[in-house]
Short mmCIF file of C-alpha atoms in Angstrom, two decimals:
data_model
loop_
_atom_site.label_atom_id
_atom_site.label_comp_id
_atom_site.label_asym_id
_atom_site.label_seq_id
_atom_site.Cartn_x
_atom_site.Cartn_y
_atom_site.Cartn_z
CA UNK A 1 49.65 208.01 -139.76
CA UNK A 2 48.50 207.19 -142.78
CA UNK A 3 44.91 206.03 -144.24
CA UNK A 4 45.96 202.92 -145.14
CA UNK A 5 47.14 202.19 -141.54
CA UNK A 6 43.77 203.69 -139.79
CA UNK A 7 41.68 201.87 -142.06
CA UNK A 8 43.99 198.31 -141.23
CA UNK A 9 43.15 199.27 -137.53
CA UNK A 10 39.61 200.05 -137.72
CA UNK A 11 39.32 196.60 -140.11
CA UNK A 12 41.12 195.15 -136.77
CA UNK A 13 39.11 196.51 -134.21
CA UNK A 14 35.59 195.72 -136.16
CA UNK A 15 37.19 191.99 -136.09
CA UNK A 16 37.61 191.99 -132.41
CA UNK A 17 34.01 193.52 -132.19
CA UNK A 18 32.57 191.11 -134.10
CA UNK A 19 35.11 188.75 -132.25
CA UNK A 20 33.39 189.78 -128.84
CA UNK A 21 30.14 189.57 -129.90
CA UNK A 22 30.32 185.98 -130.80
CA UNK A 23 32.26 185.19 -127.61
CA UNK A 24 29.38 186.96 -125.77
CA UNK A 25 26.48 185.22 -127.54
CA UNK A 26 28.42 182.11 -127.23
CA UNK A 27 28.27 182.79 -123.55
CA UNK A 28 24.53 184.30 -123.20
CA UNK A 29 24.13 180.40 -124.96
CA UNK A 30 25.81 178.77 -122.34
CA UNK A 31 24.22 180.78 -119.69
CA UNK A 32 21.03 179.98 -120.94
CA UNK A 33 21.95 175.75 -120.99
CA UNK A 34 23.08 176.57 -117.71
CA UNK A 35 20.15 178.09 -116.65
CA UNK A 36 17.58 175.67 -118.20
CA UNK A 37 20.17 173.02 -116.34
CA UNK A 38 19.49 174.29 -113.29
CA UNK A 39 16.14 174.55 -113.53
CA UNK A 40 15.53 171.07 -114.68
CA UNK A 41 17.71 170.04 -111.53
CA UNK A 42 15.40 172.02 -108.69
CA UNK A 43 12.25 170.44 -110.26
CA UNK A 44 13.91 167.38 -110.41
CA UNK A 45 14.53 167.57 -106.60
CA UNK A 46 11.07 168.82 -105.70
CA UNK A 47 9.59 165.58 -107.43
CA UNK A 48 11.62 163.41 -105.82
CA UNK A 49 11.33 165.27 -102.62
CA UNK A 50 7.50 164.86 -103.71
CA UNK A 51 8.15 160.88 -104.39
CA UNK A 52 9.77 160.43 -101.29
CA UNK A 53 7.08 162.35 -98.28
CA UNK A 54 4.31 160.16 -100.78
CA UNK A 55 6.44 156.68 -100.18
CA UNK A 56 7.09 157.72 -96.57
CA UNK A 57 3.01 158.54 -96.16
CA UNK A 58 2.56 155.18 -97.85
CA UNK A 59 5.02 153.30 -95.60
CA UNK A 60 3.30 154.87 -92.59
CA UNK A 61 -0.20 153.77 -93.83
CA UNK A 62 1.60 150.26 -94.37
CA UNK A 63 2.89 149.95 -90.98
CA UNK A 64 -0.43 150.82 -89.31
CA UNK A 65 -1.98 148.07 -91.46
CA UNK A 66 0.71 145.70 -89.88
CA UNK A 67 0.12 146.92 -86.47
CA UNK A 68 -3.42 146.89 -86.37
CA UNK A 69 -3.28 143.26 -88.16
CA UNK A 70 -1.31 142.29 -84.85
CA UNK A 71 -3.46 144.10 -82.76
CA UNK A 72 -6.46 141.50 -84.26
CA UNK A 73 -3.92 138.52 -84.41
CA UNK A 74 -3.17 138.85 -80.59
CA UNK A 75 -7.48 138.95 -80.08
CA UNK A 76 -7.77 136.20 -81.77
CA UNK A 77 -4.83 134.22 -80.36
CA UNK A 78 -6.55 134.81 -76.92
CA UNK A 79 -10.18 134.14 -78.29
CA UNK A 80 -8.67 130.95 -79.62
CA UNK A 81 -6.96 129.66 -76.87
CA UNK A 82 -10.04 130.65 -74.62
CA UNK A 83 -11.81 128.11 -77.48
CA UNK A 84 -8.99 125.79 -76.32
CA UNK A 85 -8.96 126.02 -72.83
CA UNK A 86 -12.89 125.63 -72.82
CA UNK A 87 -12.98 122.71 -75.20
CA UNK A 88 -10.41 121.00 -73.27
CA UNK A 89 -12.40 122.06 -70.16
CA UNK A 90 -15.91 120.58 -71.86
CA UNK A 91 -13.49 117.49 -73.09
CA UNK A 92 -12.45 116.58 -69.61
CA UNK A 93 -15.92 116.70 -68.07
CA UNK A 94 -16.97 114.41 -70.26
CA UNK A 95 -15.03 111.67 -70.34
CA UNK A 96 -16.56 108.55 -69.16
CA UNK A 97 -14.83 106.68 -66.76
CA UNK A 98 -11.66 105.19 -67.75
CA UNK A 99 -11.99 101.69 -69.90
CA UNK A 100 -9.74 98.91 -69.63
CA UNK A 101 -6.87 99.86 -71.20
CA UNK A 102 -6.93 102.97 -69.03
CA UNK A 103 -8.25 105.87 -71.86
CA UNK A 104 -10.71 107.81 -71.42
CA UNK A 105 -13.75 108.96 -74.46
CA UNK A 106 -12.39 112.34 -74.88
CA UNK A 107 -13.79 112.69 -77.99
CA UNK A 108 -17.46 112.62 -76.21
CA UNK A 109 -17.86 116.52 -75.86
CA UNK A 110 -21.56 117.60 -74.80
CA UNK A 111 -23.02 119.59 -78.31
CA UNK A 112 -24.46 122.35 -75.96
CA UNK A 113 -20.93 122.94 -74.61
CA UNK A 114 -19.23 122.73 -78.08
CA UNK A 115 -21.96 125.24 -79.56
CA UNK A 116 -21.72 127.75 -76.70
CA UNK A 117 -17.83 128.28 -77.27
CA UNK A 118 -18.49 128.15 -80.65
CA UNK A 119 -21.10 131.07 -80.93
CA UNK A 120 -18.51 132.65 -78.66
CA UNK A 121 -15.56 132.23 -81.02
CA UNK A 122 -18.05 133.98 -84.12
CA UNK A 123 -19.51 136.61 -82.21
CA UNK A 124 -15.77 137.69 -80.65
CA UNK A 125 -14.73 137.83 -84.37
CA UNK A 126 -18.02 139.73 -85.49
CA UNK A 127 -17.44 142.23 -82.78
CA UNK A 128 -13.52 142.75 -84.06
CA UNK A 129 -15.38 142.87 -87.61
CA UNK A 130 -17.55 145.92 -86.53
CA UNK A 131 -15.12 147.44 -84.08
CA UNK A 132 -16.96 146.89 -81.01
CA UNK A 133 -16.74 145.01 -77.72
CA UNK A 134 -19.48 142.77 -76.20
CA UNK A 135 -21.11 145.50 -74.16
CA UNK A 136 -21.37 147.90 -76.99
CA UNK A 137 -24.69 148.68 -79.11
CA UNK A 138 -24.73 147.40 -82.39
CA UNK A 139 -24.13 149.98 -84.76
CA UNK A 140 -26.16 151.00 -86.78
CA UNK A 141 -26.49 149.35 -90.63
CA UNK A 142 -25.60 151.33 -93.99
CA UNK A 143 -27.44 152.09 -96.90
CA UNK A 144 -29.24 149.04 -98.50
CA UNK A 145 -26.13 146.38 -100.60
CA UNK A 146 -23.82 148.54 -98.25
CA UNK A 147 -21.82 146.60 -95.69
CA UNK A 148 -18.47 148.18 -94.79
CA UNK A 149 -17.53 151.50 -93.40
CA UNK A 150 -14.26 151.65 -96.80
CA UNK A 151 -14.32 150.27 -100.01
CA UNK A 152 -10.52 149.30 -99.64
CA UNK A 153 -10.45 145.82 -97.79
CA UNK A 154 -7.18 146.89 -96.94
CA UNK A 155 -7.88 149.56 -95.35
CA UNK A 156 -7.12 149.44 -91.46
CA UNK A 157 -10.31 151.83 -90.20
CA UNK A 158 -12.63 149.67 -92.50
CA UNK A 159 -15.96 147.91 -89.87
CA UNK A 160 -18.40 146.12 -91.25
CA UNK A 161 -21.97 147.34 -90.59
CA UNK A 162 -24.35 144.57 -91.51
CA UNK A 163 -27.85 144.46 -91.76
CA UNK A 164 -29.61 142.20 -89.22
CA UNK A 165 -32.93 141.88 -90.61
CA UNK A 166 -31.87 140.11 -94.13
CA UNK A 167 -29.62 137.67 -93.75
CA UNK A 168 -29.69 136.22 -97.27
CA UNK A 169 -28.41 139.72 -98.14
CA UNK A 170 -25.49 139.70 -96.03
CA UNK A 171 -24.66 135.73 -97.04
CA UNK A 172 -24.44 136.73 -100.63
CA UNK A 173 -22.42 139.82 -100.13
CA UNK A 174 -20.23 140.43 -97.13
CA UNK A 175 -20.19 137.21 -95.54
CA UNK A 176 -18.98 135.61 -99.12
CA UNK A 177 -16.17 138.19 -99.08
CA UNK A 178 -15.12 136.87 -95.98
CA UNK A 179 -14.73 133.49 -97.05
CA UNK A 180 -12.84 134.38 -100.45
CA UNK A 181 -10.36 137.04 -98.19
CA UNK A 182 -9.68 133.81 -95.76
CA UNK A 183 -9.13 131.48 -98.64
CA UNK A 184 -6.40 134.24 -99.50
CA UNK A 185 -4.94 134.66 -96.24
#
């Protein structure tokens, strides 16, 4: 062998080293893109495994809204057709004897009547307001300009706790609310 021909194959094999060594960065490269890939994927999957128990939680809180929005529809649906029933009770007891054409006054409903199943109608919907029933205490008020158990008006659990011995209070604050949520409704 000559030193011509070991010094062409040591030229050779320092090519293939250097060869290699590219190939193998190239590759550590790759690895790395690979690895940030991945990486980017399972925090990708936590948020949207994140997103999705949040929107489910939401949904949840949603449905109970719905449900307990029944739950006060079906009260008031019987509160109203108690209303019903005893204004078309008052209504019949009233009317005067029957004229000559045959019709009655129905439209001659005593006031006392009228106003008892009226005050009935309010104080049914105050006591679904405050989350008691007729033979329950009233609860007791909250801090002075306070009038609700939650801020949210949308929130499900939220009572109203008024104050009973300033009424001008609770007609400028909670009572105005009312009005402006059933304009909305």
């Amino acid at each position: 062998m000559s030193a011509k021909h070991i010094a062409d194959q040591l030229a050779a094999l320092r090519n293939e080293v250097r060869n290699m060594q590219l190939t193998q960065k190239t590759h550590h490269h790759e690895l790395e893109r690979i690895s940030t890939t991945l990486e980017n994927l399972v925090d990708g999957a936590e948020a949207v495994a994140e997103t999705m128990s949040m929107l489910d939680q939401g949904l949840q809180q949603v449905l109970e809204r719905v449900w307990h929005a029944e739950d006060r529809l079906q009260v008031l649906g019987e509160e109203f057709e108690e209303f019903r029933n005893a204004y078309a009770s008052a209504s019949a007891e009233s009317a005067g004897p029957a004229g000559p054409d045959g019709e009655t006054d129905v439209n001659r409903v005593p006031a006392k009547k009228m106003r008892n199943a009226l005050q009935t109608v309010v104080r049914t919907c105050l006591h679904e307001l405050m989350g008691i029933t007729k033979n329950t205490n009233l609860p007791e008020p909250l801090a002075a300009g306070r009038f609700w158990t939650h801020d949210d008006p949308n929130d499900p659990d939220r009572l109203l706790r008024p104050r009973w011995d300033e009424w001008n209070e609770n007609k400028l604050v909670w009572l105005r609310e009312m009005q402006v949520q059933e304009n909305h409704v």
